[in-house]
Amino acid sequence: MGGTVRQSDVDSFSAITAGMASLTPKQRSMLLVLSDYGEPATISVLSDMTGLHANSVRETLSVLVEYGLVRRARVPSASRGRPAWEYESSVPADLSVIMREFSTFARAVCAYLETTSATPVADAEKIGGLWGQRLAKDSSIALDGSEGSHEVREHPLARLRILFSTLGFGAVAGADDQSINLTVCPFSQDGQYPNPLTCAMHKGMISAMLAVLSSDKVDADLAANFPGAPCVISLAGEQMR
């Protein structure tokens, strides 16, 4: 089913992100349907809307509920039958909206470091490293194949691209099988180059996240090129398929 996020664990943005990054296209589509619907919906309603069998809808929703991305509640039945469940999205289907708000916070952190730190770039990377460690812990996507689903083991780079795309970076395959291009920068404002300290935080996040997920077998570097060209994550270490 993807990652290992459970509803009781979803108490942070990184945990929600991890859950969304673990979704299959079918599960993501159902989340979008619920978000667009804008109100609680029963399995019967969702089955009619999607054309899917009720059992398929139920199975998909159970995963979304487990990940904490959808909540459900009992509704009284008009007859003597069993009460039905109603489902509604508990998070935005597009987390890039939240990332845009987070970018405002990132700019505030940069302003603080610029006025208080003797080594702002190094401190920004440390902050990003803490973020990456938290994100890695919540996502539970192991690059070395020791954990996770068959899909994770077979396509680790694909899972990483999904994770970064979920965060709003428009991640696509790079020029080779050791790189990922980030075509969008949620930290940019009006298409302008983001604060270099923000890039340092992002670099620290990526490096720390990959180190944790790969048990220190894979490292990463970030070439910040936006907006003139995509930013490039280059991986180094054990061969990535």
Short mmCIF file of C-alpha atoms in Angstrom, two decimals:
data_model
loop_
_atom_site.label_atom_id
_atom_site.label_comp_id
_atom_site.label_asym_id
_atom_site.label_seq_id
_atom_site.Cartn_x
_atom_site.Cartn_y
_atom_site.Cartn_z
CA MET A 1 0.00 0.00 0.00
CA GLY A 2 2.99 2.32 0.07
CA GLY A 3 4.47 3.91 3.19
CA THR A 4 3.78 3.18 6.82
CA VAL A 5 2.03 6.34 7.97
CA ARG A 6 -0.93 5.62 10.24
CA GLN A 7 -3.78 7.94 11.12
CA SER A 8 -2.71 8.20 14.76
CA ASP A 9 0.74 9.33 13.60
CA VAL A 10 -0.43 12.17 11.36
CA ASP A 11 0.39 15.10 13.60
CA SER A 12 2.76 17.04 11.35
CA PHE A 13 3.06 18.46 7.87
CA SER A 14 5.85 16.02 7.03
CA ALA A 15 3.71 13.05 8.07
CA ILE A 16 0.85 14.24 5.87
CA THR A 17 3.30 14.79 3.01
CA ALA A 18 4.68 11.29 3.47
CA GLY A 19 1.19 9.84 3.31
CA MET A 20 0.38 11.70 0.11
CA ALA A 21 3.69 10.69 -1.45
CA SER A 22 2.82 7.05 -0.78
CA LEU A 23 -0.47 7.15 -2.67
CA THR A 24 -1.08 5.25 -5.87
CA PRO A 25 -2.63 7.16 -8.80
CA LYS A 26 -5.99 5.55 -7.97
CA GLN A 27 -5.82 6.69 -4.34
CA ARG A 28 -4.69 10.18 -5.31
CA SER A 29 -7.56 10.43 -7.78
CA MET A 30 -10.06 9.51 -5.06
CA LEU A 31 -8.60 12.17 -2.78
CA LEU A 32 -9.02 14.75 -5.55
CA VAL A 33 -12.63 13.67 -6.10
CA LEU A 34 -13.38 14.11 -2.40
CA SER A 35 -11.63 17.47 -2.26
CA ASP A 36 -13.50 18.76 -5.31
CA TYR A 37 -16.82 17.48 -3.95
CA GLY A 38 -16.39 19.75 -0.95
CA GLU A 39 -18.68 17.92 1.46
CA PRO A 40 -18.98 14.49 3.08
CA ALA A 41 -19.84 11.71 0.65
CA THR A 42 -20.95 8.12 1.07
CA ILE A 43 -19.45 5.17 -0.76
CA SER A 44 -22.58 5.01 -2.89
CA VAL A 45 -22.18 8.65 -3.96
CA LEU A 46 -18.49 8.21 -4.72
CA SER A 47 -19.21 5.04 -6.66
CA ASP A 48 -21.68 6.92 -8.84
CA MET A 49 -19.26 9.81 -9.31
CA THR A 50 -16.25 7.69 -10.27
CA GLY A 51 -17.94 4.74 -11.96
CA LEU A 52 -16.01 2.38 -9.68
CA HIS A 53 -17.51 -0.61 -7.89
CA ALA A 54 -18.45 0.12 -4.27
CA ASN A 55 -15.92 -2.44 -3.02
CA SER A 56 -13.14 -0.71 -4.94
CA VAL A 57 -14.18 2.66 -3.53
CA ARG A 58 -14.31 1.21 -0.02
CA GLU A 59 -10.84 -0.30 -0.34
CA THR A 60 -9.34 2.94 -1.63
CA LEU A 61 -10.98 5.00 1.10
CA SER A 62 -9.72 2.67 3.81
CA VAL A 63 -6.14 3.48 2.80
CA LEU A 64 -6.82 7.22 2.74
CA VAL A 65 -8.40 7.00 6.19
CA GLU A 66 -5.44 4.96 7.46
CA TYR A 67 -3.04 7.63 6.22
CA GLY A 68 -5.07 10.34 7.94
CA LEU A 69 -5.82 12.07 4.64
CA VAL A 70 -9.56 11.34 4.82
CA ARG A 71 -11.83 11.22 7.84
CA ARG A 72 -15.07 9.31 8.14
CA ALA A 73 -18.14 9.52 10.34
CA ARG A 74 -21.30 7.48 10.80
CA VAL A 75 -24.52 8.97 9.51
CA PRO A 76 -28.00 7.84 10.61
CA SER A 77 -29.82 5.53 8.25
CA ALA A 78 -33.27 6.51 6.98
CA SER A 79 -34.31 2.88 7.31
CA ARG A 80 -33.60 0.15 9.83
CA GLY A 81 -30.44 -0.79 7.95
CA ARG A 82 -26.91 -0.24 9.16
CA PRO A 83 -25.80 3.40 9.38
CA ALA A 84 -23.64 4.47 6.46
CA TRP A 85 -20.19 6.01 6.57
CA GLU A 86 -19.56 9.47 5.14
CA TYR A 87 -16.07 10.45 4.00
CA GLU A 88 -14.43 13.82 3.49
CA SER A 89 -10.92 15.00 2.78
CA SER A 90 -9.03 16.20 5.86
CA VAL A 91 -6.15 17.78 3.90
CA PRO A 92 -5.83 19.84 0.73
CA ALA A 93 -5.41 17.58 -2.29
CA ASP A 94 -2.59 19.88 -3.43
CA LEU A 95 -0.01 20.40 -0.69
CA SER A 96 1.75 23.04 -2.77
CA VAL A 97 -0.83 25.44 -1.33
CA ILE A 98 0.54 24.74 2.14
CA MET A 99 4.09 24.94 0.82
CA ARG A 100 3.45 28.47 -0.40
CA GLU A 101 2.45 29.40 3.12
CA PHE A 102 5.50 27.59 4.44
CA SER A 103 7.69 29.63 2.09
CA THR A 104 6.58 32.76 3.97
CA PHE A 105 7.87 31.18 7.16
CA ALA A 106 11.12 30.20 5.38
CA ARG A 107 11.68 33.81 4.37
CA ALA A 108 11.22 34.89 7.97
CA VAL A 109 13.83 32.33 9.07
CA CYS A 110 16.20 33.66 6.42
CA ALA A 111 15.71 37.21 7.63
CA TYR A 112 16.46 36.11 11.18
CA LEU A 113 19.64 34.27 10.16
CA GLU A 114 20.83 37.23 8.10
CA THR A 115 20.65 39.53 11.11
CA THR A 116 21.76 37.21 13.92
CA SER A 117 24.03 34.46 12.59
CA ALA A 118 27.76 34.72 11.97
CA THR A 119 27.50 31.71 9.63
CA PRO A 120 24.02 32.00 8.08
CA VAL A 121 24.58 29.53 5.21
CA ALA A 122 25.90 26.80 7.52
CA ASP A 123 23.10 27.42 10.01
CA ALA A 124 20.51 27.33 7.21
CA GLU A 125 21.83 23.92 6.10
CA LYS A 126 21.61 22.67 9.69
CA ILE A 127 17.99 23.80 9.92
CA GLY A 128 17.26 22.05 6.63
CA GLY A 129 19.01 18.94 7.93
CA LEU A 130 16.68 18.77 10.90
CA TRP A 131 13.72 19.16 8.55
CA GLY A 132 15.02 16.37 6.32
CA GLN A 133 15.55 14.01 9.24
CA ARG A 134 11.96 14.56 10.37
CA LEU A 135 10.61 14.09 6.87
CA ALA A 136 12.61 10.90 6.41
CA LYS A 137 11.40 9.51 9.71
CA ASP A 138 7.80 10.17 8.80
CA SER A 139 7.99 8.94 5.21
CA SER A 140 9.59 5.54 5.92
CA ILE A 141 10.72 5.16 2.30
CA ALA A 142 13.93 3.12 2.37
CA LEU A 143 16.21 3.41 -0.63
CA ASP A 144 18.22 0.29 0.09
CA GLY A 145 15.19 -1.99 -0.21
CA SER A 146 15.25 -3.11 3.41
CA GLU A 147 11.79 -1.64 4.02
CA GLY A 148 8.78 -0.60 2.05
CA SER A 149 6.82 -2.11 -0.78
CA HIS A 150 8.04 -3.87 -3.90
CA GLU A 151 7.45 -0.63 -5.80
CA VAL A 152 9.73 1.27 -3.44
CA ARG A 153 12.49 -1.30 -3.81
CA GLU A 154 12.24 -1.40 -7.58
CA HIS A 155 11.79 2.31 -8.24
CA PRO A 156 13.41 4.37 -5.44
CA LEU A 157 14.06 7.38 -7.67
CA ALA A 158 10.44 7.35 -8.82
CA ARG A 159 9.29 7.42 -5.20
CA LEU A 160 11.63 10.34 -4.47
CA ARG A 161 10.27 12.24 -7.45
CA ILE A 162 6.75 11.68 -6.15
CA LEU A 163 7.78 12.96 -2.73
CA PHE A 164 9.33 16.15 -4.13
CA SER A 165 6.44 16.70 -6.52
CA THR A 166 4.05 16.36 -3.60
CA LEU A 167 6.01 19.12 -1.89
CA GLY A 168 5.42 21.32 -4.95
CA PHE A 169 8.83 21.13 -6.66
CA GLY A 170 7.63 19.71 -9.99
CA ALA A 171 10.19 16.89 -9.85
CA VAL A 172 11.01 15.06 -13.10
CA ALA A 173 13.69 12.63 -14.19
CA GLY A 174 17.09 14.20 -14.73
CA ALA A 175 19.55 13.80 -17.58
CA ASP A 176 20.75 10.48 -16.13
CA ASP A 177 19.57 7.87 -13.65
CA GLN A 178 21.39 9.59 -10.80
CA SER A 179 19.62 12.95 -10.89
CA ILE A 180 16.25 14.61 -10.40
CA ASN A 181 15.27 17.96 -11.90
CA LEU A 182 13.12 20.32 -9.83
CA THR A 183 11.22 22.47 -12.32
CA VAL A 184 9.21 24.51 -9.80
CA CYS A 185 10.37 26.35 -6.67
CA PRO A 186 7.65 26.84 -4.05
CA PHE A 187 10.09 29.12 -2.20
CA SER A 188 10.30 31.54 -5.12
CA GLN A 189 8.16 34.64 -5.15
CA ASP A 190 6.90 36.13 -8.43
CA GLY A 191 9.35 34.01 -10.40
CA GLN A 192 12.36 35.55 -8.70
CA TYR A 193 15.43 33.68 -7.48
CA PRO A 194 14.74 32.52 -3.91
CA ASN A 195 16.84 33.65 -0.99
CA PRO A 196 20.14 31.69 -1.11
CA LEU A 197 19.61 30.77 2.53
CA THR A 198 16.34 29.09 1.56
CA CYS A 199 18.28 27.08 -1.02
CA ALA A 200 20.78 26.16 1.71
CA MET A 201 17.94 24.92 3.91
CA HIS A 202 16.55 22.92 0.99
CA LYS A 203 20.00 21.44 0.29
CA GLY A 204 20.39 20.43 3.92
CA MET A 205 16.91 18.88 3.91
CA ILE A 206 17.59 16.78 0.82
CA SER A 207 21.00 15.60 1.99
CA ALA A 208 19.80 14.62 5.46
CA MET A 209 16.66 12.95 4.14
CA LEU A 210 18.56 10.75 1.69
CA ALA A 211 21.21 9.89 4.28
CA VAL A 212 18.53 8.63 6.66
CA LEU A 213 16.48 6.81 4.05
CA SER A 214 19.50 5.03 2.57
CA SER A 215 21.30 4.29 5.87
CA ASP A 216 24.07 6.71 4.80
CA LYS A 217 24.61 4.83 1.52
CA VAL A 218 23.37 7.67 -0.71
CA ASP A 219 24.24 11.35 -0.51
CA ALA A 220 22.88 14.24 -2.53
CA ASP A 221 23.89 17.67 -3.72
CA LEU A 222 21.61 20.44 -4.89
CA ALA A 223 22.51 22.82 -7.71
CA ALA A 224 20.18 25.80 -7.33
CA ASN A 225 19.49 27.13 -10.85
CA PHE A 226 15.95 28.45 -10.58
CA PRO A 227 14.43 30.43 -12.31
CA GLY A 228 16.83 30.26 -15.26
CA ALA A 229 16.87 26.45 -15.30
CA PRO A 230 15.62 23.58 -13.15
CA CYS A 231 17.41 22.92 -9.89
CA VAL A 232 19.21 19.58 -10.02
CA ILE A 233 19.51 16.98 -7.27
CA SER A 234 22.56 14.83 -7.98
CA LEU A 235 22.86 11.54 -6.12
CA ALA A 236 26.13 9.91 -5.15
CA GLY A 237 26.88 6.61 -3.43
CA GLU A 238 25.58 3.14 -4.11
CA GLN A 239 24.16 2.69 -7.59
CA MET A 240 20.53 3.77 -7.78
CA ARG A 241 18.34 1.94 -10.26
#
